[in-house]
Short mmCIF file of C-alpha atoms and ligand atoms in Angstrom, two decimals:
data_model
loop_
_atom_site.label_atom_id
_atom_site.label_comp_id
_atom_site.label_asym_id
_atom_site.label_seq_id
_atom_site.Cartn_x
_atom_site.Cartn_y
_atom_site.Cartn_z
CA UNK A 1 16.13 6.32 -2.03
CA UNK A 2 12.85 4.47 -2.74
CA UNK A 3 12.01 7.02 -5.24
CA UNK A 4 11.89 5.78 -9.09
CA UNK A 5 12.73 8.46 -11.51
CA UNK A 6 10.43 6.97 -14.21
CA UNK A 7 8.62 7.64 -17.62
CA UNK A 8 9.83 11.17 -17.68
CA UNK A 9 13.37 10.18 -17.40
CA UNK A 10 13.24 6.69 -18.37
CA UNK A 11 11.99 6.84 -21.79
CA UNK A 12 12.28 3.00 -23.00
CA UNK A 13 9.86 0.12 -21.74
CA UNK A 14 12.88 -1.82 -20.71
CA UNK A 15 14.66 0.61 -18.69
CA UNK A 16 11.69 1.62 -16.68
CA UNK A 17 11.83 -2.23 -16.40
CA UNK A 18 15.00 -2.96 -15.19
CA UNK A 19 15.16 -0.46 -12.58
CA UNK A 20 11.84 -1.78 -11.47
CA UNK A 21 12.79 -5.11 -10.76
CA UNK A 22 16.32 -3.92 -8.93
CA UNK A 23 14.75 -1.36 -6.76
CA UNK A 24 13.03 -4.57 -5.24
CA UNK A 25 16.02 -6.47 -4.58
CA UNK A 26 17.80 -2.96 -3.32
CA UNK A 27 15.12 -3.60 -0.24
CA UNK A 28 16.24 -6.71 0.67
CA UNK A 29 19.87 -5.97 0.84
CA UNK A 30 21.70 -6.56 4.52
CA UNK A 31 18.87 -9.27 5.31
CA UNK A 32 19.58 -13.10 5.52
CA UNK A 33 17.75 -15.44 4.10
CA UNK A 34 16.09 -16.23 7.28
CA UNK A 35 14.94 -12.70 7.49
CA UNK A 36 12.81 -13.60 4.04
CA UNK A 37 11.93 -16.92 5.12
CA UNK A 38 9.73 -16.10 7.87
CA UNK A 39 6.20 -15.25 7.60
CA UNK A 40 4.43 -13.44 10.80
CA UNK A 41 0.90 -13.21 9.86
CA UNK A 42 -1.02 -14.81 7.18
CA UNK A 43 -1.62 -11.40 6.11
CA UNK A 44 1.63 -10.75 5.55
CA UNK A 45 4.23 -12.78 3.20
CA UNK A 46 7.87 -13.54 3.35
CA UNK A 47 9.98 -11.33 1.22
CA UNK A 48 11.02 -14.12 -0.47
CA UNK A 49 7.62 -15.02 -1.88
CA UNK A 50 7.33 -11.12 -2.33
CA UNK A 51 10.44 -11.76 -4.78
CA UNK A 52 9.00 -14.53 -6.40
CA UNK A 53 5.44 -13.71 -6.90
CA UNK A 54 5.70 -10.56 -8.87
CA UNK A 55 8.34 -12.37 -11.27
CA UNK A 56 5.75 -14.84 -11.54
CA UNK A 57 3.44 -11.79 -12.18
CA UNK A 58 5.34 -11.27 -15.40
CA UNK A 59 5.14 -14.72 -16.81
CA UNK A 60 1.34 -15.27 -16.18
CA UNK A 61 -0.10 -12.35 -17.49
CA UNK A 62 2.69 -11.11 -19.94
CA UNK A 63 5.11 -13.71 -21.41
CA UNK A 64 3.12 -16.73 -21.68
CA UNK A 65 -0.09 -15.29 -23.43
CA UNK A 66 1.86 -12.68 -25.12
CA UNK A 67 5.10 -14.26 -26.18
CA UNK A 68 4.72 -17.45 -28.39
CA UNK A 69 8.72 -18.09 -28.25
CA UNK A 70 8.37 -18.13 -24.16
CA UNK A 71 8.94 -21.20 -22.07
CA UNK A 72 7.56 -21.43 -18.56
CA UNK A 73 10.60 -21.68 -16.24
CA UNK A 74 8.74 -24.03 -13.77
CA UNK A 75 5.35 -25.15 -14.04
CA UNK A 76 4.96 -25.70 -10.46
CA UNK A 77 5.48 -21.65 -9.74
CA UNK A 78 1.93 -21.46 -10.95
CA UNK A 79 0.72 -22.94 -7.61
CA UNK A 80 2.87 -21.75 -5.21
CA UNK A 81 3.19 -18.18 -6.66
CA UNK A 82 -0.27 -17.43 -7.49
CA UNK A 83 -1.70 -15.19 -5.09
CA UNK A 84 -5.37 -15.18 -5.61
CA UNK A 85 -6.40 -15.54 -9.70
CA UNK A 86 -8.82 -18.29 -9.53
CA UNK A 87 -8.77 -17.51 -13.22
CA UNK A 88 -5.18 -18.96 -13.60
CA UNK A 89 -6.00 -22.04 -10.98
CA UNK A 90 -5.07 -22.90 -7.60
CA UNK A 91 -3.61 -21.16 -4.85
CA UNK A 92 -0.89 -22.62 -2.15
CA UNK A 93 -2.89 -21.39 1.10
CA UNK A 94 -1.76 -17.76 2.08
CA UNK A 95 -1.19 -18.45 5.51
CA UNK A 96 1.46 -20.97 4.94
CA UNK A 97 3.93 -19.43 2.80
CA UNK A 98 7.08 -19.10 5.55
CA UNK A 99 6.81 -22.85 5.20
CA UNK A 100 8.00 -22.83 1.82
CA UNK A 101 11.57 -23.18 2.65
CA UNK A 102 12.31 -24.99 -1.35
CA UNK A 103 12.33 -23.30 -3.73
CA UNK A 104 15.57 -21.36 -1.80
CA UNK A 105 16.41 -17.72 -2.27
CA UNK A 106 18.82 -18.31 -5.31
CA UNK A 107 16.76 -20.44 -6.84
CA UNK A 108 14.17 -17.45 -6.48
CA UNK A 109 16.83 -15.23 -7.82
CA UNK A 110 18.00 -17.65 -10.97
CA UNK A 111 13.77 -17.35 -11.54
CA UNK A 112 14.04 -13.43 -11.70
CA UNK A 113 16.96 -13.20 -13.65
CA UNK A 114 15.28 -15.75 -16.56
CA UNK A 115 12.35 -13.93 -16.31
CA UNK A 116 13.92 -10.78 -16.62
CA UNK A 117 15.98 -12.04 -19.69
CA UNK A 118 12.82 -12.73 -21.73
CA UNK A 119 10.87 -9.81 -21.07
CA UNK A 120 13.49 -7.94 -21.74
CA UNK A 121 13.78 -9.69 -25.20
CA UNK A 122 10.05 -9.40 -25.40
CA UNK A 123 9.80 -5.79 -24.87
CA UNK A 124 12.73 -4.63 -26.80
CA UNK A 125 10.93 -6.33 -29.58
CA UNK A 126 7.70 -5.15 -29.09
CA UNK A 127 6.68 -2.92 -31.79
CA UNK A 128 4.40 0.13 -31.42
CA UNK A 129 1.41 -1.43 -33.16
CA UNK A 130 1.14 -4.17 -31.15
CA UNK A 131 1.57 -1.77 -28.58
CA UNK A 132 -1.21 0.10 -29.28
CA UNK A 133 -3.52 -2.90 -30.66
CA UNK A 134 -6.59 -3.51 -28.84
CA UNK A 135 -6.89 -0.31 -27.19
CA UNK A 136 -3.58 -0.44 -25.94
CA UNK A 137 -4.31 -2.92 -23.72
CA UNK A 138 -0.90 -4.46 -23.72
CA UNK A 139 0.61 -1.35 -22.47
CA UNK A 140 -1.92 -1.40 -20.25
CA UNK A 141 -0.86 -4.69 -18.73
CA UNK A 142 2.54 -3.63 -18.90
CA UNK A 143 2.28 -0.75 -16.61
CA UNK A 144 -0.38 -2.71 -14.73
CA UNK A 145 2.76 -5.31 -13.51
CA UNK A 146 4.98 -2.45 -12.81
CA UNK A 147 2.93 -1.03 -10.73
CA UNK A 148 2.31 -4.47 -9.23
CA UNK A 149 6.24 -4.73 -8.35
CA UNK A 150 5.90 -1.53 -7.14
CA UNK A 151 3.06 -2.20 -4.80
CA UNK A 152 5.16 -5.07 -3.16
CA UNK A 153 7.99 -3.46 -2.70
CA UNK A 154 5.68 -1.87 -0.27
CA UNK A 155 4.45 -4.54 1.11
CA UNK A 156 8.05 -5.94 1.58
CA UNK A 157 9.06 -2.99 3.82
CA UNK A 158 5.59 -3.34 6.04
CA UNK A 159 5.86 -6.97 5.73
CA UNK A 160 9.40 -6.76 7.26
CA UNK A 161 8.33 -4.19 9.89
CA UNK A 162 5.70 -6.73 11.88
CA UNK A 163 8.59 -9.58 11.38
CA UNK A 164 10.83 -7.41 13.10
CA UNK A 165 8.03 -6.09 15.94
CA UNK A 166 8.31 -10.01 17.31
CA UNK A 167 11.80 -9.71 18.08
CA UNK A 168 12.90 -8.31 21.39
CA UNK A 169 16.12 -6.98 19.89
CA UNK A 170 13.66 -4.40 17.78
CA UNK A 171 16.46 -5.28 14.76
CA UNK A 172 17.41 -2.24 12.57
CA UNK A 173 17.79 -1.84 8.99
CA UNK A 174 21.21 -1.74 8.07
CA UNK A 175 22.69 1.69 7.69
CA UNK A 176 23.18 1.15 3.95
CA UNK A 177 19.61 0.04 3.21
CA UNK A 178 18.34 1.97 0.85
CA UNK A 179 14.83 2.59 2.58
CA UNK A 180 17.00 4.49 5.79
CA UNK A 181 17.17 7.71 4.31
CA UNK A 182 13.23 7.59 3.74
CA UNK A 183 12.48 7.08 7.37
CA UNK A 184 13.95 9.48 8.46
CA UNK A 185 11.61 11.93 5.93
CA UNK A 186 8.48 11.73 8.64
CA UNK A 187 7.81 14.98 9.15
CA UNK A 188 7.31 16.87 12.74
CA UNK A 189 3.85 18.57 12.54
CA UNK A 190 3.59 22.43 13.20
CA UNK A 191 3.24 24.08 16.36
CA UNK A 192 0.28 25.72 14.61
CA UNK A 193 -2.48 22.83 15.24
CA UNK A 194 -5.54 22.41 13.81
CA UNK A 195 -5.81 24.41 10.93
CA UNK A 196 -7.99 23.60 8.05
CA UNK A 197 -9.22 24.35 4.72
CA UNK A 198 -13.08 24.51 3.68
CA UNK A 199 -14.46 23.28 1.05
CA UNK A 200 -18.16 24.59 -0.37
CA UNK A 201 -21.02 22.16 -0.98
CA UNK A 202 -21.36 21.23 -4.65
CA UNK A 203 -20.88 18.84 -7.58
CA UNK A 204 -16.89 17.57 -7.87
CA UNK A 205 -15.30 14.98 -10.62
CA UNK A 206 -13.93 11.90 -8.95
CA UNK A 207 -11.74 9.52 -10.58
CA UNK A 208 -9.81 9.14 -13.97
CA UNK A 209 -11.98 8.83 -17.15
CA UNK A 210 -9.86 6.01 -18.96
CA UNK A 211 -7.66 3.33 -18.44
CA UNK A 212 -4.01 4.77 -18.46
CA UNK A 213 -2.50 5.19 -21.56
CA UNK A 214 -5.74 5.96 -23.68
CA UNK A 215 -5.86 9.33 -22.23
CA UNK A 216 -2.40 9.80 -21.66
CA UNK A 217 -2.77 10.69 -18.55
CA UNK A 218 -0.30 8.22 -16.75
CA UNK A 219 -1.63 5.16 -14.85
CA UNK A 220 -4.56 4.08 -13.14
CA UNK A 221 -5.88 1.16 -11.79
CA UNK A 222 -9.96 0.18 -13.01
CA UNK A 223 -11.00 0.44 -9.53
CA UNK A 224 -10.19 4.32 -10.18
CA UNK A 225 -12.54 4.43 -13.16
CA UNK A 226 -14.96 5.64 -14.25
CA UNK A 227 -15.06 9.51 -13.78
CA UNK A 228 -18.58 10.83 -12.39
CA UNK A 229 -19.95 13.56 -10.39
CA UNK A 230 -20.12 13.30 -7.19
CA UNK A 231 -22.40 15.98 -4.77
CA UNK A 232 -19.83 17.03 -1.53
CA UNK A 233 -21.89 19.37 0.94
CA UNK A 234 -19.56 21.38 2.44
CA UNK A 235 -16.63 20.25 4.89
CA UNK A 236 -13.73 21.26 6.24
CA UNK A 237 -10.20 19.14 6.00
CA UNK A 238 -6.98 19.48 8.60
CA UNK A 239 -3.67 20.42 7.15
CA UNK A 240 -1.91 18.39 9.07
CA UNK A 241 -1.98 14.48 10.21
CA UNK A 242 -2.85 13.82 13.80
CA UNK A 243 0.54 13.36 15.92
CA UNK A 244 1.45 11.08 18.33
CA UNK A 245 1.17 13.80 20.77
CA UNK A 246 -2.49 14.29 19.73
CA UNK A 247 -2.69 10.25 20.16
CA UNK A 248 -1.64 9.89 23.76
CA UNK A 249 -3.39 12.51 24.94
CA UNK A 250 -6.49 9.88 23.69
CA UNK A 251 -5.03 7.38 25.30
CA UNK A 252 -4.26 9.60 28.53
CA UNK A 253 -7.83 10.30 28.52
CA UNK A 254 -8.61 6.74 28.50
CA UNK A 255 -10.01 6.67 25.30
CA UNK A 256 -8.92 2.57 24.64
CA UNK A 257 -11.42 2.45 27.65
CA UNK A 258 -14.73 4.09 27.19
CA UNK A 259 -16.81 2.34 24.59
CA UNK A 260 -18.78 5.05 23.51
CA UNK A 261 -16.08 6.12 20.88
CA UNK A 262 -15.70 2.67 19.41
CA UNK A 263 -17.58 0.54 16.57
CA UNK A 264 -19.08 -2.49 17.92
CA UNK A 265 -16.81 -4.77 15.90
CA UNK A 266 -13.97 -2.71 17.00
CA UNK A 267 -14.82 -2.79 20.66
CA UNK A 268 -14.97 -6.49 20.83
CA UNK A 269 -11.49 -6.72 18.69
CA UNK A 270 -9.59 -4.06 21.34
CA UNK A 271 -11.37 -6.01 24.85
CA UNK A 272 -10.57 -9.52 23.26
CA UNK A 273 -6.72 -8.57 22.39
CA UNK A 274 -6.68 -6.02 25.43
CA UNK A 275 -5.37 -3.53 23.27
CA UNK A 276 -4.27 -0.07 24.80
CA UNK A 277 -2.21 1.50 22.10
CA UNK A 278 -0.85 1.29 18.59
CA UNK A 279 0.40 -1.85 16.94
CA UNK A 280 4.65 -0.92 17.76
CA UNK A 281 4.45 1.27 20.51
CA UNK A 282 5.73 -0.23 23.71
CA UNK A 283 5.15 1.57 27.27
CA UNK A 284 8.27 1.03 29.36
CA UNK A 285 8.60 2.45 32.51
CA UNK A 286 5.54 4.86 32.09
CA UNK A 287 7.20 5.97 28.87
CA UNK A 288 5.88 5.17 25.31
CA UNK A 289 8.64 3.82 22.76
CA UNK A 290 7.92 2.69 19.45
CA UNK A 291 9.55 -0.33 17.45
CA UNK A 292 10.64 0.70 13.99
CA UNK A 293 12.93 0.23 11.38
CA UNK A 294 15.65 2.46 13.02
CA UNK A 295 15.25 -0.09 16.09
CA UNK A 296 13.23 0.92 19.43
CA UNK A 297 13.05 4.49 19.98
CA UNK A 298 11.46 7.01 22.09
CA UNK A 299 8.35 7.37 20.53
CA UNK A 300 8.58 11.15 18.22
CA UNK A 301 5.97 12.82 19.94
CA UNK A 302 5.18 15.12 16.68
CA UNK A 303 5.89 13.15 14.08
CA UNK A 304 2.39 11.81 12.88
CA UNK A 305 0.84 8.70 14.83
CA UNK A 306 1.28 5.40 12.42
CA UNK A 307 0.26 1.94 12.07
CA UNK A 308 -3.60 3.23 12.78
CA UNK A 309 -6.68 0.58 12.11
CA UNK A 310 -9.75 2.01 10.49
CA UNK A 311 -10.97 0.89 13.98
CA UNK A 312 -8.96 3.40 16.04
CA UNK A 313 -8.77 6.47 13.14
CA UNK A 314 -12.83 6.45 13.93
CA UNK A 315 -12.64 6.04 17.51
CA UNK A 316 -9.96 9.04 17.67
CA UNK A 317 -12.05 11.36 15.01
CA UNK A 318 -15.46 10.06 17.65
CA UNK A 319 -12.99 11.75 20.94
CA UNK A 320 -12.34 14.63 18.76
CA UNK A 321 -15.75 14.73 17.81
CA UNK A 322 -14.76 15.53 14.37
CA UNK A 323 -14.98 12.84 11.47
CA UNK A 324 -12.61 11.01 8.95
CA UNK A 325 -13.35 12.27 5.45
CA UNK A 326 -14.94 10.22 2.98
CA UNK A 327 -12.70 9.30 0.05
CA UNK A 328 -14.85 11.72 -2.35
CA UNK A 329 -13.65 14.30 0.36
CA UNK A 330 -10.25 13.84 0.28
CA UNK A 331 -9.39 13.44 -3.61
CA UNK A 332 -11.51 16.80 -4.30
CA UNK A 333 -8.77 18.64 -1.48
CA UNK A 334 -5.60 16.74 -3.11
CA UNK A 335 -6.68 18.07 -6.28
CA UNK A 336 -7.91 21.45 -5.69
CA UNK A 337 -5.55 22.53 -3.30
CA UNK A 338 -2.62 20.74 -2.43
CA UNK A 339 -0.11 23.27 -1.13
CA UNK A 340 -2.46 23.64 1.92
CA UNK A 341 -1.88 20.19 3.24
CA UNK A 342 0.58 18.37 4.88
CA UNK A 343 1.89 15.00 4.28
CA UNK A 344 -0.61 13.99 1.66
CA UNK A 345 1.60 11.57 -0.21
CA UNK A 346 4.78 10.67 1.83
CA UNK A 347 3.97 10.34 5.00
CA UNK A 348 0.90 7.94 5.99
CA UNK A 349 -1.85 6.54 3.76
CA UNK A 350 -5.07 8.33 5.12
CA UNK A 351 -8.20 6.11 6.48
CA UNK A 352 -11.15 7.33 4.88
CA UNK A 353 -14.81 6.95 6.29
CA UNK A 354 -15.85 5.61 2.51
CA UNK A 355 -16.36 1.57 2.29
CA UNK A 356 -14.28 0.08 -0.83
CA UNK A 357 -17.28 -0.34 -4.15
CA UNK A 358 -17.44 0.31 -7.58
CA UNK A 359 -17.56 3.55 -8.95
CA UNK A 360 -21.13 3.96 -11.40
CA UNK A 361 -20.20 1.83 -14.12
CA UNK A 362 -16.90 0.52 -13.02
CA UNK A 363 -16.09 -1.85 -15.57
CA UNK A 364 -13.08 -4.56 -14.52
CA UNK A 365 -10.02 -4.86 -17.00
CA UNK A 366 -10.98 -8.02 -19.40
CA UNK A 367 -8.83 -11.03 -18.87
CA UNK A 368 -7.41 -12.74 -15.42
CA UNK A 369 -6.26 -9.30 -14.06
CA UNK A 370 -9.83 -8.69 -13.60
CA UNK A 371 -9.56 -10.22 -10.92
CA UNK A 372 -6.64 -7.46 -9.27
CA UNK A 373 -9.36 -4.73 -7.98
CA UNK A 374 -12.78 -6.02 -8.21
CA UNK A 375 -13.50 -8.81 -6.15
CA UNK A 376 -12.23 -7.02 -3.22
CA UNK A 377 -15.01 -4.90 -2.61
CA UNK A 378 -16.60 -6.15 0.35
CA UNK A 379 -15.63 -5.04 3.97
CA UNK A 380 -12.61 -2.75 3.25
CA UNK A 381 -12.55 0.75 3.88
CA UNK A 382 -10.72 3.26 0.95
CA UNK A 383 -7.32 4.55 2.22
CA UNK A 384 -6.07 7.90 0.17
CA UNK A 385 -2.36 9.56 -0.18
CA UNK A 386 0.56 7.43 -0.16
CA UNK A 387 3.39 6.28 2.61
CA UNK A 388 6.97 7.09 3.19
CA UNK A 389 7.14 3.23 1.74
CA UNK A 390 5.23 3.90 -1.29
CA UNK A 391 7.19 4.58 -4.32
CA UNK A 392 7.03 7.75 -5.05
CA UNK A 393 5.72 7.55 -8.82
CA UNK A 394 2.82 5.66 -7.60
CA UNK A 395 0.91 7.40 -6.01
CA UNK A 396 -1.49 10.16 -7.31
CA UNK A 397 -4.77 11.65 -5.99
CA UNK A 398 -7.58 9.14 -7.51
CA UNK A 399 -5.51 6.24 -6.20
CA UNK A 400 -7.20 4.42 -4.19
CA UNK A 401 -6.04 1.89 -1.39
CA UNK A 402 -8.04 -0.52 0.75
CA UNK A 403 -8.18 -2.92 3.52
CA UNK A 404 -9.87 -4.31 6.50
CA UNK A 405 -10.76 -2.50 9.01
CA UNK A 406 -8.80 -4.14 11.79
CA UNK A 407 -5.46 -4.21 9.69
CA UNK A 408 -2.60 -1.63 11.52
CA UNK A 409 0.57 -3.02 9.70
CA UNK A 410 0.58 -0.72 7.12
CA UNK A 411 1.91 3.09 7.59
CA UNK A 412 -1.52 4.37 8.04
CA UNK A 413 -2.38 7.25 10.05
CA UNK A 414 -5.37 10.06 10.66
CA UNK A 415 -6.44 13.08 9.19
CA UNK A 416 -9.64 14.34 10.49
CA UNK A 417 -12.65 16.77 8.50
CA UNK A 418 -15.64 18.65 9.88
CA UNK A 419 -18.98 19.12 7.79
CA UNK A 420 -19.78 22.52 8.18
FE1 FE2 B 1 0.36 -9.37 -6.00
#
């Protein structure tokens, strides 16, 4: 299982630790090292930079400014590992990362393992006042790289997905990968459709008040401070996710070819690709399949439609003449009244209507991981809930996710609102 049985269970810094850093290697096992060589989009990365990255992660904003006694394993990491701090230096360009074919995979894995050695060290030692110093803000960072791991091992799973969707063979997880039983978790939806729950206008609180372990209120990223009121008029949300039933019929209707339900951008993105249907399903002989992690299959006709841009959520919620909800929408449903919806955290991260920006006085975390959230917010729409491939002790109801509005390789899906 993906799922993480952590600070409730796991009461020391290191455990929580240790089984943080395995649980990413437990999704790589049964792959060769050419399966996390490759790299099939610049937006995605090769599992073995996945594995590499997030150790480096550690070092950069943990062990070298934190631990005087810490050597750097290699100095070069800090180029070819460094995803995007500008604060830290330069970057080896994102789109060619399956060319890094040196350092090789057990040279990756001699990196964790010396990494993992010192922070171990580091946190067995760490004492609970300068745990606490500076507003806890070393806790803070702690928590803030688990939760890093944790969001690629997410990324390692989707990232492997669209490697996989360019092979003809559709290749299969093995049958002891760890991530198996979770796929199998996608829920049918109910023959009862389109039910929903309303929601009366007023003022709501969105977002977390504090950074994590002020308030002792478990983790949050910045980008999910500060609370504020928000006005909602009043709306209606769907229980369920939209299937794939509900999704061909859109096709069947010809929906990938009547303009009128698509964005402009998004029109001249489906005509220039000549897309007609989801990122992995396939039509074969008048019959849609899909390609996933379980191989081809017939594509589950209830099971909730996946791999959805922004671009098509809107154009489906246009044919429906309903709406996506706005982020503001969904977390003030998740909060008030879960038990009336379906599949809000493990099944499909939700596309919201709401562009990715600051909360009123969003203030990024000081230091180089202010760069984590922030500077992102700028033609990215919010995504709420969780995935079947997000661990399951990340996700909450303020989280929020983001990315461009074209992207589809992520398990992303629908859920449509009404204002009423
Ligand atoms: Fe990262």
């Amino acid at each position: 299982m993906i799922d993480i049985e952590l600070s409730q269970s796991v009461n020391s810094l290191v455990s929580q630790f240790k089984l943080i850093r395995q649980q990413s290697l437990n999704l790589c096992s049964g792959l060769s090292e050419a399966d996390m060589q490759a790299q099939s989009m610049s937006d995605a990365s090769p599992l073995k930079w996945h594995l590499a990255h997030t150790t480096w992660a550690f070092e950069s904003f943990l062990l070298k400014p934190l631990d005087k006694s810490y050597k750097q394993y290699n100095a070069d990491y800090d180029y070819l590992f460094n995803s995007y701090y500008n604060g830290i230096g330069k970057q080896y360009p994102r789109p060619m990362r399956g060319l890094l074919t040196r350092p090789s995979f057990d040279e990756i894995i001699n990196y964790r393992q010396y990494v993992d050695n010192a922070m171990c060290v580091w946190l067995d030692n760490l004492t609970t006042d300068q745990l606490t110093a500076n507003k806890n803000q070393i806790e803070y960072l702690i928590q803030l790289c688990f939760n890093h791991e944790q969001q690629h091992q997410e990324l390692i799973l989707t990232d492997l997905k669209h490697l996989f969707s360019f092979n003809p063979q559709s290749p299969s997880l093995s049958t002891k990968h760890p991530f198996k039983d979770q796929l199998t978790t996608l829920s049918n939806n109910e023959a009862a459709m389109e039910q929903s729950v309303s929601f009366s206008a007023g003022l709501y609180f969105i977002g977390q008040n504090e950074a994590p372990s002020q308030a002792g209120i478990g983790f949050c990223f910045d980008n999910e401070t500060p609370a504020h009121q928000y006005y909602l008029e009043s709306f209606k949300l769907d229980t369920q996710l939209v299937s794939n039933a509900d999704y061909v019929a859109f096709i069947e209707d010809g929906g990938y070819s009547k303009s009128e339900f698509w964005l402009s951008e998004a029109w001249q993105l489906i005509q220039s690709e000549n897309r007609q249907m989801p990122l992995y399903w396939r039509k074969i002989q008048h019959q849609f399949y899909e390609h996933s992690l379980l191989g081809l299959r017939k594509l589950p006709l209830a099971h909730p439609v996946s791999h959805i841009s922004y671009f098509e959520a809107n154009a489906y919620a246009n044919w429906k003449q309903k709406r996506l909800p706005t982020e503001q929408e969904w977390e003030v449903a998740a909060i008030t009244q879960p038990e009336q919806f379906r599949g809000l955290y493990n099944q499909l991260w939700q596309w919201t209507s709401s562009s990715y920006s600051a909360y009123p006085g969003f203030k990024p975390t000081q230091g180089v991981v202010s760069e984590y959230n922030g500077k992102f917010m700028l033609n990215q729409y919010v995504l709420r809930g969780g995935s079947i491939a997000t661990p399951q002790h990340h996700i909450r109801a303020t989280y929020r996710n983001f990315f461009a509005p074209s992207a589809q390789w992520q398990y992303s899906g629908i859920r449509l609102a009404e204002s009423i």
